[in-house]
Amino acid sequence: MQYQAIVIGTSAGGLNALKIVFSSLHENFSIPILVVQHISSHSDNYITKFFNNLCMLNVKEADEKEKIEPGNIYFAPPNFHMMVEEDKSISLSVDKKVNFSRPSIDVLFETAVYAYCPALIGIILTGANNDGAKGLKLINDNGGLTIAQNPKTAETRTMPQEAINISKTNNILDLEEIGKFLNKIDKDQKKILKNLN
Amino acid sequence: MNQENINENINIEIKLLLEAIFTKYGYDFRNYSKAHIKRRILHRVSASNLNSISEIQHKVLYDKDFFEIILRDLSINVTEMFRDPSFYKHLREEVVPILKTYPYIKIWHAGCSTGEEVYSMAILLKEEGIYDRTQIYATDFNKLVLQAAKEGIYPINKIKEFTYNYQKAGGVNSFSDHYTAKYDSVILNKSLKKNIVFAEHNLVTDNVFAEVNVVICRNVLIYFDKKLQNRVFNLFEESLIQGGYLCLGSKESLSFSNNFNKYTIISDKEKIYKKKLGI
């Protein structure tokens, strides 16, 4: 399997968790990453600034109709849902909140399934509600790879626990392992591509 | 049947449904964001306990009431008063002083949904002392939301957020001066409605209807594809007077459109553009 995209969802405790995952990704990591971090609708772009300073990849707030390209990490803007189009571009929407959230993890995961599955990796990290659980199940049901942060070591355990219960994912990892796991996948699939050429 | 085939069939069914809606009722969703349309339609399939999108198509053709439900599903009805307060603050500080130099001001609020942002504008203009010489055209393609907009009654549980936005937007009075609370609702002051005309207008299929000083169209274009966006940008450009202002949503941009060279940027962050003179 050549994975084409990674989607990540998190809420409470997410900034610290993402920091650990992102800072461990190697500099030519090429699978594009789309992130929903629950956040106040009034916040500015400090998140992207914060992550750009500590990781090798280009971190940005998603723009509407933006093409999803390798080497980038896209964050859903505050107060917008982020969706993936089947032509691998990003759409934004101000639709109703889903699971009391906008951006909602389920909305991103659901639309990413249609655009990428089975070549999709879905990850749920620390958080305090059940947004993303259905989405992770959908990725699992459609042949994608799913990962949940180990609830025992998560800052807030509800979200990964719900995701595990509903999606039945087998990949339950500590934060430190997730970055390594992704690096290995990226490296392995580059090797395969190289051999094919 | 494998997943890929199912998805292919879903996409075919959606395409046929949108054709059916356009042919039968004249509402054209064929150039809307596909992910948005698909999400809404699949939700309708499960909410109405249907087996397939083709069943929606059948019901839409034979049942006008069901069509109204689909129309509501596909339109964007989420908004708030003074949404993005910094935009209204900027408008108050940078655009209103110029508007004050005109004897008569016309504003087109395109895609006004349930009216929250139209009344926000009316409040702002009132506080700046120019509402009495302003005419606001507030349009939407959906009759139901226009009806709600005309009423100007909103749930009281939204007031906390509206008040917060109003203050952040540079409101000069107390927000409660502009409404009366009754049971679970707030009723906006009648005087705010005086110079607003609510009317049906479809950005996808209808044309220019007035020459205006300001066009406000926020968080509507994100649902359109590039082709449709350009159609709408042309419509706005034809509607604006020279030196008129175009205001878009915080994630929308004129930068990649055919019309970009006809405007100067007033605020890149707040997405306020001014049509050049001599165009």
Short mmCIF file of C-alpha atoms in Angstrom, two decimals:
data_model
loop_
_atom_site.label_atom_id
_atom_site.label_comp_id
_atom_site.label_asym_id
_atom_site.label_seq_id
_atom_site.Cartn_x
_atom_site.Cartn_y
_atom_site.Cartn_z
CA MET A 1 0.00 0.00 0.00
CA GLN A 2 1.25 3.46 -0.89
CA TYR A 3 -0.41 5.76 1.63
CA GLN A 4 -1.30 9.12 0.10
CA ALA A 5 -2.46 11.08 3.13
CA ILE A 6 -2.61 11.13 6.92
CA VAL A 7 -5.50 12.65 8.87
CA ILE A 8 -5.13 13.46 12.56
CA GLY A 9 -7.76 14.52 15.08
CA THR A 10 -7.26 15.74 18.63
CA SER A 11 -8.69 18.16 21.20
CA ALA A 12 -7.69 18.68 24.84
CA GLY A 13 -3.94 18.16 25.22
CA GLY A 14 -3.51 18.12 21.45
CA LEU A 15 -0.84 20.79 21.16
CA ASN A 16 1.61 18.88 23.34
CA ALA A 17 0.79 15.59 21.66
CA LEU A 18 1.19 16.97 18.14
CA LYS A 19 4.43 18.59 19.17
CA ILE A 20 5.88 15.20 20.08
CA VAL A 21 4.63 13.54 16.89
CA PHE A 22 5.60 16.30 14.47
CA SER A 23 9.03 17.01 15.89
CA SER A 24 9.99 13.36 15.34
CA LEU A 25 9.07 13.28 11.64
CA HIS A 26 12.15 13.28 9.41
CA GLU A 27 12.77 16.25 7.18
CA ASN A 28 11.86 14.63 3.87
CA PHE A 29 8.73 13.01 5.21
CA SER A 30 6.47 13.18 2.20
CA ILE A 31 2.96 11.97 3.06
CA PRO A 32 0.77 15.07 3.42
CA ILE A 33 -0.90 15.49 6.83
CA LEU A 34 -4.26 17.10 7.56
CA VAL A 35 -5.07 18.02 11.15
CA VAL A 36 -8.17 18.98 13.06
CA GLN A 37 -7.28 20.38 16.47
CA HIS A 38 -10.37 21.54 18.37
CA ILE A 39 -9.81 25.16 19.19
CA SER A 40 -11.74 28.30 20.16
CA SER A 41 -13.46 29.90 17.19
CA HIS A 42 -11.82 33.21 18.07
CA SER A 43 -8.21 32.09 17.98
CA ASP A 44 -5.70 33.43 15.51
CA ASN A 45 -2.96 31.59 13.63
CA TYR A 46 -0.60 31.01 16.56
CA ILE A 47 -0.84 27.23 16.14
CA THR A 48 0.73 27.16 12.71
CA LYS A 49 3.45 29.58 13.82
CA PHE A 50 4.14 27.45 16.86
CA PHE A 51 4.54 24.25 14.83
CA ASN A 52 6.50 25.82 12.02
CA ASN A 53 9.18 26.66 14.56
CA LEU A 54 9.60 23.13 15.82
CA CYS A 55 9.19 20.83 12.87
CA MET A 56 10.99 20.28 9.56
CA LEU A 57 7.83 20.24 7.46
CA ASN A 58 5.85 23.19 6.20
CA VAL A 59 2.94 23.81 8.58
CA LYS A 60 0.08 25.99 7.38
CA GLU A 61 -3.55 26.86 7.94
CA ALA A 62 -5.52 25.36 5.05
CA ASP A 63 -6.81 27.67 2.33
CA GLU A 64 -9.95 26.91 0.38
CA LYS A 65 -9.39 24.89 -2.82
CA GLU A 66 -5.76 24.39 -1.93
CA LYS A 67 -4.14 21.36 -3.60
CA ILE A 68 -2.89 18.84 -1.04
CA GLU A 69 0.86 18.43 -1.64
CA PRO A 70 3.54 16.20 -0.10
CA GLY A 71 5.70 17.71 2.64
CA ASN A 72 2.93 19.84 4.10
CA ILE A 73 0.91 19.79 7.30
CA TYR A 74 -2.48 21.49 6.93
CA PHE A 75 -4.47 22.68 9.94
CA ALA A 76 -8.22 23.32 9.75
CA PRO A 77 -8.80 27.06 10.35
CA PRO A 78 -10.67 27.98 13.57
CA ASN A 79 -14.46 27.98 13.06
CA PHE A 80 -14.35 26.13 9.70
CA HIS A 81 -14.83 22.49 8.84
CA MET A 82 -12.05 21.15 6.62
CA MET A 83 -13.06 18.68 3.90
CA VAL A 84 -11.09 16.77 1.29
CA GLU A 85 -12.34 16.78 -2.29
CA GLU A 86 -11.88 13.71 -4.46
CA ASP A 87 -9.51 15.69 -6.68
CA LYS A 88 -7.23 15.92 -3.57
CA SER A 89 -7.88 19.55 -2.80
CA ILE A 90 -9.22 21.15 0.39
CA SER A 91 -12.68 22.63 0.82
CA LEU A 92 -13.74 24.67 3.84
CA SER A 93 -17.24 25.05 5.18
CA VAL A 94 -19.12 26.92 7.89
CA ASP A 95 -21.76 24.21 8.25
CA LYS A 96 -23.32 23.42 11.60
CA LYS A 97 -21.07 22.11 14.32
CA VAL A 98 -20.67 18.34 14.38
CA ASN A 99 -20.13 16.71 17.80
CA PHE A 100 -20.26 20.29 19.19
CA SER A 101 -17.17 21.08 17.14
CA ARG A 102 -16.20 23.20 14.14
CA PRO A 103 -13.76 22.09 12.83
CA SER A 104 -14.95 18.53 13.41
CA ILE A 105 -12.69 15.50 13.12
CA ASP A 106 -15.48 13.30 11.76
CA VAL A 107 -16.10 15.72 8.88
CA LEU A 108 -12.43 15.62 7.85
CA PHE A 109 -12.15 11.84 8.22
CA GLU A 110 -15.43 11.13 6.42
CA THR A 111 -14.51 13.18 3.35
CA ALA A 112 -10.90 11.93 3.35
CA VAL A 113 -12.21 8.35 3.15
CA TYR A 114 -13.87 9.08 -0.20
CA ALA A 115 -10.81 10.86 -1.53
CA TYR A 116 -8.08 8.44 -0.40
CA CYS A 117 -9.23 5.12 1.07
CA PRO A 118 -7.73 2.59 1.31
CA ALA A 119 -4.54 4.70 0.90
CA LEU A 120 -5.32 6.70 4.06
CA ILE A 121 -3.94 6.74 7.59
CA GLY A 122 -6.19 8.04 10.37
CA ILE A 123 -4.94 8.94 13.84
CA ILE A 124 -6.83 9.96 17.00
CA LEU A 125 -4.84 11.55 19.80
CA THR A 126 -5.71 12.89 23.25
CA GLY A 127 -9.05 14.61 23.70
CA ALA A 128 -12.12 15.01 25.86
CA ASN A 129 -15.06 14.07 23.62
CA ASN A 130 -15.97 11.45 21.04
CA ASP A 131 -15.47 13.43 17.83
CA GLY A 132 -13.46 11.34 15.36
CA ALA A 133 -14.54 7.90 16.62
CA LYS A 134 -17.03 7.38 13.79
CA GLY A 135 -14.57 8.76 11.28
CA LEU A 136 -11.83 6.38 12.42
CA LYS A 137 -14.24 3.46 12.11
CA LEU A 138 -15.09 4.55 8.56
CA ILE A 139 -11.38 4.59 7.67
CA ASN A 140 -10.96 1.15 9.20
CA ASP A 141 -14.03 -0.22 7.38
CA ASN A 142 -12.70 1.10 4.09
CA GLY A 143 -9.32 -0.54 4.34
CA GLY A 144 -7.30 2.42 5.62
CA LEU A 145 -4.75 2.23 8.42
CA THR A 146 -5.94 3.47 11.83
CA ILE A 147 -4.01 4.44 14.92
CA ALA A 148 -5.16 5.61 18.34
CA GLN A 149 -2.97 7.10 21.01
CA ASN A 150 -2.68 4.80 24.01
CA PRO A 151 -5.41 6.14 26.36
CA LYS A 152 -3.32 5.12 29.38
CA THR A 153 -0.62 7.61 28.49
CA ALA A 154 -2.85 10.25 26.87
CA GLU A 155 -3.23 13.61 28.60
CA THR A 156 -7.03 13.20 28.24
CA ARG A 157 -8.11 9.67 27.50
CA THR A 158 -11.78 9.92 26.40
CA MET A 159 -11.21 10.60 22.72
CA PRO A 160 -8.71 7.83 21.94
CA GLN A 161 -10.68 5.37 24.13
CA GLU A 162 -13.94 6.13 22.27
CA ALA A 163 -12.11 5.80 18.96
CA ILE A 164 -10.71 2.40 19.97
CA ASN A 165 -14.11 1.16 21.20
CA ILE A 166 -15.94 2.16 18.06
CA SER A 167 -13.37 1.62 15.32
CA LYS A 168 -11.76 -1.54 16.78
CA THR A 169 -8.37 -0.32 15.66
CA ASN A 170 -5.50 -2.64 16.60
CA ASN A 171 -2.81 0.00 16.52
CA ILE A 172 -2.69 1.54 19.97
CA LEU A 173 0.55 3.44 20.38
CA ASP A 174 2.26 5.84 22.74
CA LEU A 175 3.01 9.27 21.30
CA GLU A 176 6.74 8.56 20.98
CA GLU A 177 5.98 5.48 18.88
CA ILE A 178 3.60 7.21 16.47
CA GLY A 179 6.24 9.40 14.86
CA LYS A 180 8.61 6.43 14.45
CA PHE A 181 5.81 4.32 13.01
CA LEU A 182 4.96 6.99 10.43
CA ASN A 183 8.62 7.54 9.53
CA LYS A 184 8.99 3.83 8.84
CA ILE A 185 5.91 3.72 6.61
CA ASP A 186 7.11 6.76 4.65
CA LYS A 187 10.60 5.33 4.25
CA ASP A 188 9.38 1.87 3.26
CA GLN A 189 6.99 3.12 0.62
CA LYS A 190 9.66 5.38 -0.86
CA LYS A 191 11.93 2.35 -1.12
CA ILE A 192 9.24 0.39 -2.95
CA LEU A 193 8.66 3.27 -5.35
CA LYS A 194 12.37 3.54 -5.99
CA ASN A 195 12.63 -0.18 -6.76
CA LEU A 196 9.69 0.06 -9.13
CA ASN A 197 11.42 2.77 -11.08
CA MET B 1 -19.34 -4.94 -4.82
CA ASN B 2 -16.08 -3.34 -3.73
CA GLN B 3 -15.77 0.04 -2.08
CA GLU B 4 -14.44 1.79 -5.13
CA ASN B 5 -17.45 0.73 -7.18
CA ILE B 6 -19.82 1.88 -4.47
CA ASN B 7 -18.18 5.28 -4.39
CA GLU B 8 -18.29 5.52 -8.17
CA ASN B 9 -22.00 4.75 -8.12
CA ILE B 10 -22.63 7.29 -5.36
CA ASN B 11 -20.94 9.94 -7.48
CA ILE B 12 -23.03 9.03 -10.52
CA GLU B 13 -26.22 9.14 -8.47
CA ILE B 14 -25.32 12.57 -7.07
CA LYS B 15 -24.61 13.92 -10.55
CA LEU B 16 -27.98 12.66 -11.78
CA LEU B 17 -29.77 14.09 -8.72
CA LEU B 18 -28.26 17.54 -9.27
CA GLU B 19 -29.27 17.41 -12.94
CA ALA B 20 -32.79 16.45 -11.92
CA ILE B 21 -33.03 19.32 -9.42
CA PHE B 22 -31.75 21.80 -12.00
CA THR B 23 -34.03 20.57 -14.81
CA LYS B 24 -37.12 20.43 -12.65
CA TYR B 25 -36.71 23.41 -10.32
CA GLY B 26 -33.98 25.64 -11.82
CA TYR B 27 -31.71 25.51 -8.76
CA ASP B 28 -28.22 24.77 -9.96
CA PHE B 29 -25.89 22.96 -7.54
CA ARG B 30 -23.79 21.34 -10.26
CA ASN B 31 -20.81 23.63 -9.62
CA TYR B 32 -20.86 23.44 -5.84
CA SER B 33 -18.06 21.85 -3.82
CA LYS B 34 -18.55 18.13 -4.32
CA ALA B 35 -17.46 17.09 -0.83
CA HIS B 36 -20.06 19.46 0.68
CA ILE B 37 -22.89 18.21 -1.53
CA LYS B 38 -21.99 14.57 -0.95
CA ARG B 39 -21.91 14.96 2.82
CA ARG B 40 -25.28 16.67 2.89
CA ILE B 41 -26.94 14.18 0.56
CA LEU B 42 -25.61 11.12 2.36
CA HIS B 43 -26.86 12.60 5.62
CA ARG B 44 -30.30 13.02 4.07
CA VAL B 45 -30.29 9.38 2.92
CA SER B 46 -29.72 8.22 6.48
CA ALA B 47 -31.89 10.88 8.18
CA SER B 48 -34.90 10.02 5.98
CA ASN B 49 -34.25 6.28 6.18
CA LEU B 50 -33.77 5.86 2.45
CA ASN B 51 -31.80 3.12 0.73
CA SER B 52 -30.07 5.13 -1.95
CA ILE B 53 -29.54 8.54 -3.51
CA SER B 54 -31.66 7.44 -6.45
CA GLU B 55 -34.59 7.26 -4.03
CA ILE B 56 -33.97 10.91 -3.17
CA GLN B 57 -34.09 11.70 -6.87
CA HIS B 58 -37.47 10.03 -7.23
CA LYS B 59 -38.91 11.80 -4.20
CA VAL B 60 -37.49 15.17 -5.27
CA LEU B 61 -39.21 14.92 -8.66
CA TYR B 62 -42.61 13.87 -7.33
CA ASP B 63 -42.79 15.55 -3.94
CA LYS B 64 -42.36 19.34 -3.77
CA ASP B 65 -42.24 19.31 0.03
CA PHE B 66 -39.37 16.84 -0.03
CA PHE B 67 -37.59 19.07 -2.51
CA GLU B 68 -37.84 21.93 0.00
CA ILE B 69 -36.10 19.72 2.55
CA ILE B 70 -33.28 18.97 0.11
CA LEU B 71 -32.99 22.66 -0.72
CA ARG B 72 -32.55 23.40 2.97
CA ASP B 73 -29.99 20.60 3.26
CA LEU B 74 -27.92 22.02 0.43
CA SER B 75 -27.98 25.65 1.48
CA ILE B 76 -25.69 27.15 4.08
CA ASN B 77 -27.65 28.46 7.00
CA VAL B 78 -25.09 28.91 9.70
CA THR B 79 -24.15 32.46 10.60
CA GLU B 80 -23.97 34.78 13.59
CA MET B 81 -24.15 38.49 14.35
CA PHE B 82 -20.87 40.31 13.81
CA ARG B 83 -19.27 37.06 12.64
CA ASP B 84 -15.50 37.72 12.56
CA PRO B 85 -15.64 40.89 14.72
CA SER B 86 -12.33 42.19 13.36
CA PHE B 87 -13.94 42.43 9.91
CA TYR B 88 -16.69 44.71 11.21
CA LYS B 89 -14.17 46.75 13.15
CA HIS B 90 -12.15 47.26 10.02
CA LEU B 91 -15.26 48.13 8.06
CA ARG B 92 -16.20 50.71 10.68
CA GLU B 93 -12.76 52.27 10.77
CA GLU B 94 -11.64 52.11 7.14
CA VAL B 95 -14.71 51.90 4.91
CA VAL B 96 -17.48 53.77 6.74
CA PRO B 97 -15.59 57.12 6.70
CA ILE B 98 -15.54 56.92 2.88
CA LEU B 99 -19.19 55.86 2.73
CA LYS B 100 -20.04 58.95 4.78
CA THR B 101 -18.97 61.11 1.84
CA TYR B 102 -21.82 59.79 -0.33
CA PRO B 103 -25.26 61.40 -0.15
CA TYR B 104 -26.93 58.01 -0.59
CA ILE B 105 -25.48 54.55 0.02
CA LYS B 106 -26.55 51.21 -1.41
CA ILE B 107 -25.33 47.91 -0.01
CA TRP B 108 -25.90 44.44 -1.41
CA HIS B 109 -25.67 41.60 1.07
CA ALA B 110 -25.53 38.50 -1.17
CA GLY B 111 -26.33 35.13 0.40
CA CYS B 112 -27.68 36.71 3.57
CA SER B 113 -29.10 33.45 5.00
CA THR B 114 -31.09 34.13 8.19
CA GLY B 115 -30.04 37.78 8.30
CA GLU B 116 -27.72 38.02 11.31
CA GLU B 117 -24.95 39.74 9.38
CA VAL B 118 -27.39 42.09 7.61
CA TYR B 119 -28.66 43.37 10.95
CA SER B 120 -25.08 43.64 12.19
CA MET B 121 -24.43 45.99 9.28
CA ALA B 122 -27.59 47.96 10.01
CA ILE B 123 -26.53 48.37 13.65
CA LEU B 124 -23.08 49.51 12.64
CA LEU B 125 -24.41 52.06 10.13
CA LYS B 126 -26.96 53.31 12.64
CA GLU B 127 -24.29 53.90 15.26
CA GLU B 128 -22.22 55.73 12.64
CA GLY B 129 -25.20 57.93 11.78
CA ILE B 130 -25.60 56.96 8.12
CA TYR B 131 -28.26 54.26 8.25
CA ASP B 132 -31.02 56.73 7.34
CA ARG B 133 -29.45 57.35 3.95
CA THR B 134 -28.61 53.70 3.27
CA GLN B 135 -30.53 51.11 1.31
CA ILE B 136 -29.58 47.47 2.01
CA TYR B 137 -30.55 44.72 -0.43
CA ALA B 138 -30.35 41.39 1.39
CA THR B 139 -30.69 38.42 -0.92
CA ASP B 140 -30.67 34.65 -0.73
CA PHE B 141 -31.96 31.88 -3.01
CA ASN B 142 -33.78 30.15 -0.20
CA LYS B 143 -37.25 31.46 0.67
CA LEU B 144 -37.32 29.84 4.09
CA VAL B 145 -34.17 31.51 5.36
CA LEU B 146 -35.29 34.85 3.90
CA GLN B 147 -38.52 34.56 5.87
CA ALA B 148 -36.49 34.05 9.06
CA ALA B 149 -34.24 36.97 8.09
CA LYS B 150 -37.27 39.27 7.66
CA GLU B 151 -38.50 38.40 11.12
CA GLY B 152 -35.24 39.28 12.83
CA ILE B 153 -35.96 37.08 15.83
CA TYR B 154 -33.15 34.96 17.23
CA PRO B 155 -32.82 32.45 20.07
CA ILE B 156 -31.83 34.09 23.33
CA ASN B 157 -29.06 31.55 23.95
CA LYS B 158 -27.09 33.10 21.08
CA ILE B 159 -27.05 36.53 22.69
CA LYS B 160 -23.96 35.98 24.76
CA GLU B 161 -21.91 35.22 21.67
CA PHE B 162 -23.52 38.04 19.66
CA THR B 163 -22.77 40.50 22.47
CA TYR B 164 -19.17 39.36 22.70
CA ASN B 165 -18.79 39.79 18.93
CA TYR B 166 -20.49 43.20 19.00
CA GLN B 167 -18.08 44.48 21.62
CA LYS B 168 -15.07 43.07 19.78
CA ALA B 169 -16.35 44.66 16.59
CA GLY B 170 -16.09 48.13 18.14
CA GLY B 171 -19.76 48.62 19.05
CA VAL B 172 -20.20 52.05 20.66
CA ASN B 173 -23.38 51.45 22.64
CA SER B 174 -24.70 48.57 24.64
CA PHE B 175 -25.75 45.69 22.39
CA SER B 176 -28.99 45.35 24.35
CA ASP B 177 -30.05 48.79 23.03
CA HIS B 178 -30.75 47.07 19.71
CA TYR B 179 -33.17 44.35 20.79
CA THR B 180 -35.99 43.39 23.14
CA ALA B 181 -35.87 40.06 24.95
CA LYS B 182 -39.09 38.07 25.11
CA TYR B 183 -39.36 34.54 26.51
CA ASP B 184 -36.69 32.49 24.71
CA SER B 185 -36.07 34.99 21.93
CA VAL B 186 -34.63 38.35 21.19
CA ILE B 187 -36.45 40.60 18.76
CA LEU B 188 -34.31 43.10 16.93
CA ASN B 189 -35.57 46.68 16.93
CA LYS B 190 -37.98 47.48 14.13
CA SER B 191 -36.01 50.59 13.24
CA LEU B 192 -33.17 48.34 12.02
CA LYS B 193 -35.41 46.84 9.32
CA LYS B 194 -36.56 50.16 7.91
CA ASN B 195 -34.07 50.32 5.04
CA ILE B 196 -33.57 46.65 4.33
CA VAL B 197 -35.22 44.94 1.36
CA PHE B 198 -35.16 41.14 1.56
CA ALA B 199 -35.46 39.47 -1.84
CA GLU B 200 -34.88 36.16 -3.59
CA HIS B 201 -31.80 36.16 -5.78
CA ASN B 202 -29.73 33.21 -6.93
CA LEU B 203 -26.04 33.96 -7.47
CA VAL B 204 -25.71 30.92 -9.72
CA THR B 205 -28.48 31.75 -12.18
CA ASP B 206 -29.64 35.37 -11.70
CA ASN B 207 -28.10 38.63 -12.90
CA VAL B 208 -27.25 42.18 -11.82
CA PHE B 209 -30.21 44.02 -10.31
CA ALA B 210 -28.72 47.21 -8.86
CA GLU B 211 -25.65 49.45 -8.76
CA VAL B 212 -24.24 49.49 -5.26
CA ASN B 213 -21.45 50.99 -3.13
CA VAL B 214 -20.71 47.83 -1.20
CA VAL B 215 -21.11 44.12 -1.91
CA ILE B 216 -20.90 41.81 1.09
CA CYS B 217 -20.76 38.11 0.34
CA ARG B 218 -19.11 36.15 3.10
CA ASN B 219 -18.66 32.39 3.35
CA VAL B 220 -20.75 31.67 0.28
CA LEU B 221 -18.05 31.38 -2.36
CA ILE B 222 -16.21 28.65 -0.43
CA TYR B 223 -19.01 26.32 -1.56
CA PHE B 224 -18.52 27.11 -5.26
CA ASP B 225 -15.99 25.73 -7.73
CA LYS B 226 -13.59 28.08 -9.57
CA LYS B 227 -15.84 28.42 -12.60
CA LEU B 228 -18.83 29.43 -10.55
CA GLN B 229 -16.70 31.73 -8.40
CA ASN B 230 -15.62 33.62 -11.49
CA ARG B 231 -19.21 33.99 -12.63
CA VAL B 232 -20.12 35.48 -9.27
CA PHE B 233 -17.05 37.77 -9.21
CA ASN B 234 -18.16 39.15 -12.60
CA LEU B 235 -21.62 39.73 -11.21
CA PHE B 236 -20.20 41.66 -8.26
CA GLU B 237 -17.87 43.70 -10.45
CA GLU B 238 -20.77 44.74 -12.69
CA SER B 239 -22.87 45.66 -9.64
CA LEU B 240 -20.26 47.84 -7.93
CA ILE B 241 -19.79 51.53 -8.65
CA GLN B 242 -16.24 52.71 -9.30
CA GLY B 243 -14.56 52.97 -5.92
CA GLY B 244 -17.09 50.55 -4.46
CA TYR B 245 -16.12 47.89 -1.91
CA LEU B 246 -16.21 44.11 -2.14
CA CYS B 247 -16.13 42.19 1.15
CA LEU B 248 -15.53 38.43 1.26
CA GLY B 249 -15.25 35.80 4.00
CA SER B 250 -12.00 35.36 5.91
CA LYS B 251 -10.94 32.29 3.89
CA GLU B 252 -12.12 33.57 0.51
CA SER B 253 -9.92 35.48 -1.83
CA LEU B 254 -10.07 37.46 -5.01
CA SER B 255 -6.38 36.80 -5.64
CA PHE B 256 -6.80 33.93 -8.08
CA SER B 257 -9.81 35.26 -9.96
CA ASN B 258 -9.97 36.97 -13.35
CA ASN B 259 -11.17 40.11 -11.60
CA PHE B 260 -8.18 40.65 -9.33
CA ASN B 261 -6.60 43.47 -11.37
CA LYS B 262 -9.79 45.50 -11.18
CA TYR B 263 -9.44 46.01 -7.43
CA THR B 264 -7.00 47.36 -4.89
CA ILE B 265 -6.64 45.54 -1.58
CA ILE B 266 -7.92 47.48 1.43
CA SER B 267 -7.31 44.66 3.88
CA ASP B 268 -5.81 41.33 2.92
CA LYS B 269 -6.64 39.80 6.29
CA GLU B 270 -10.26 40.99 6.38
CA LYS B 271 -10.69 40.40 2.63
CA ILE B 272 -11.88 43.90 1.79
CA TYR B 273 -11.27 45.08 -1.78
CA LYS B 274 -11.95 48.40 -3.53
CA LYS B 275 -12.91 48.58 -7.20
CA LYS B 276 -10.49 50.82 -9.04
CA LEU B 277 -11.59 54.07 -10.65
CA GLY B 278 -11.83 54.20 -14.42
CA ILE B 279 -12.86 50.53 -14.80
#
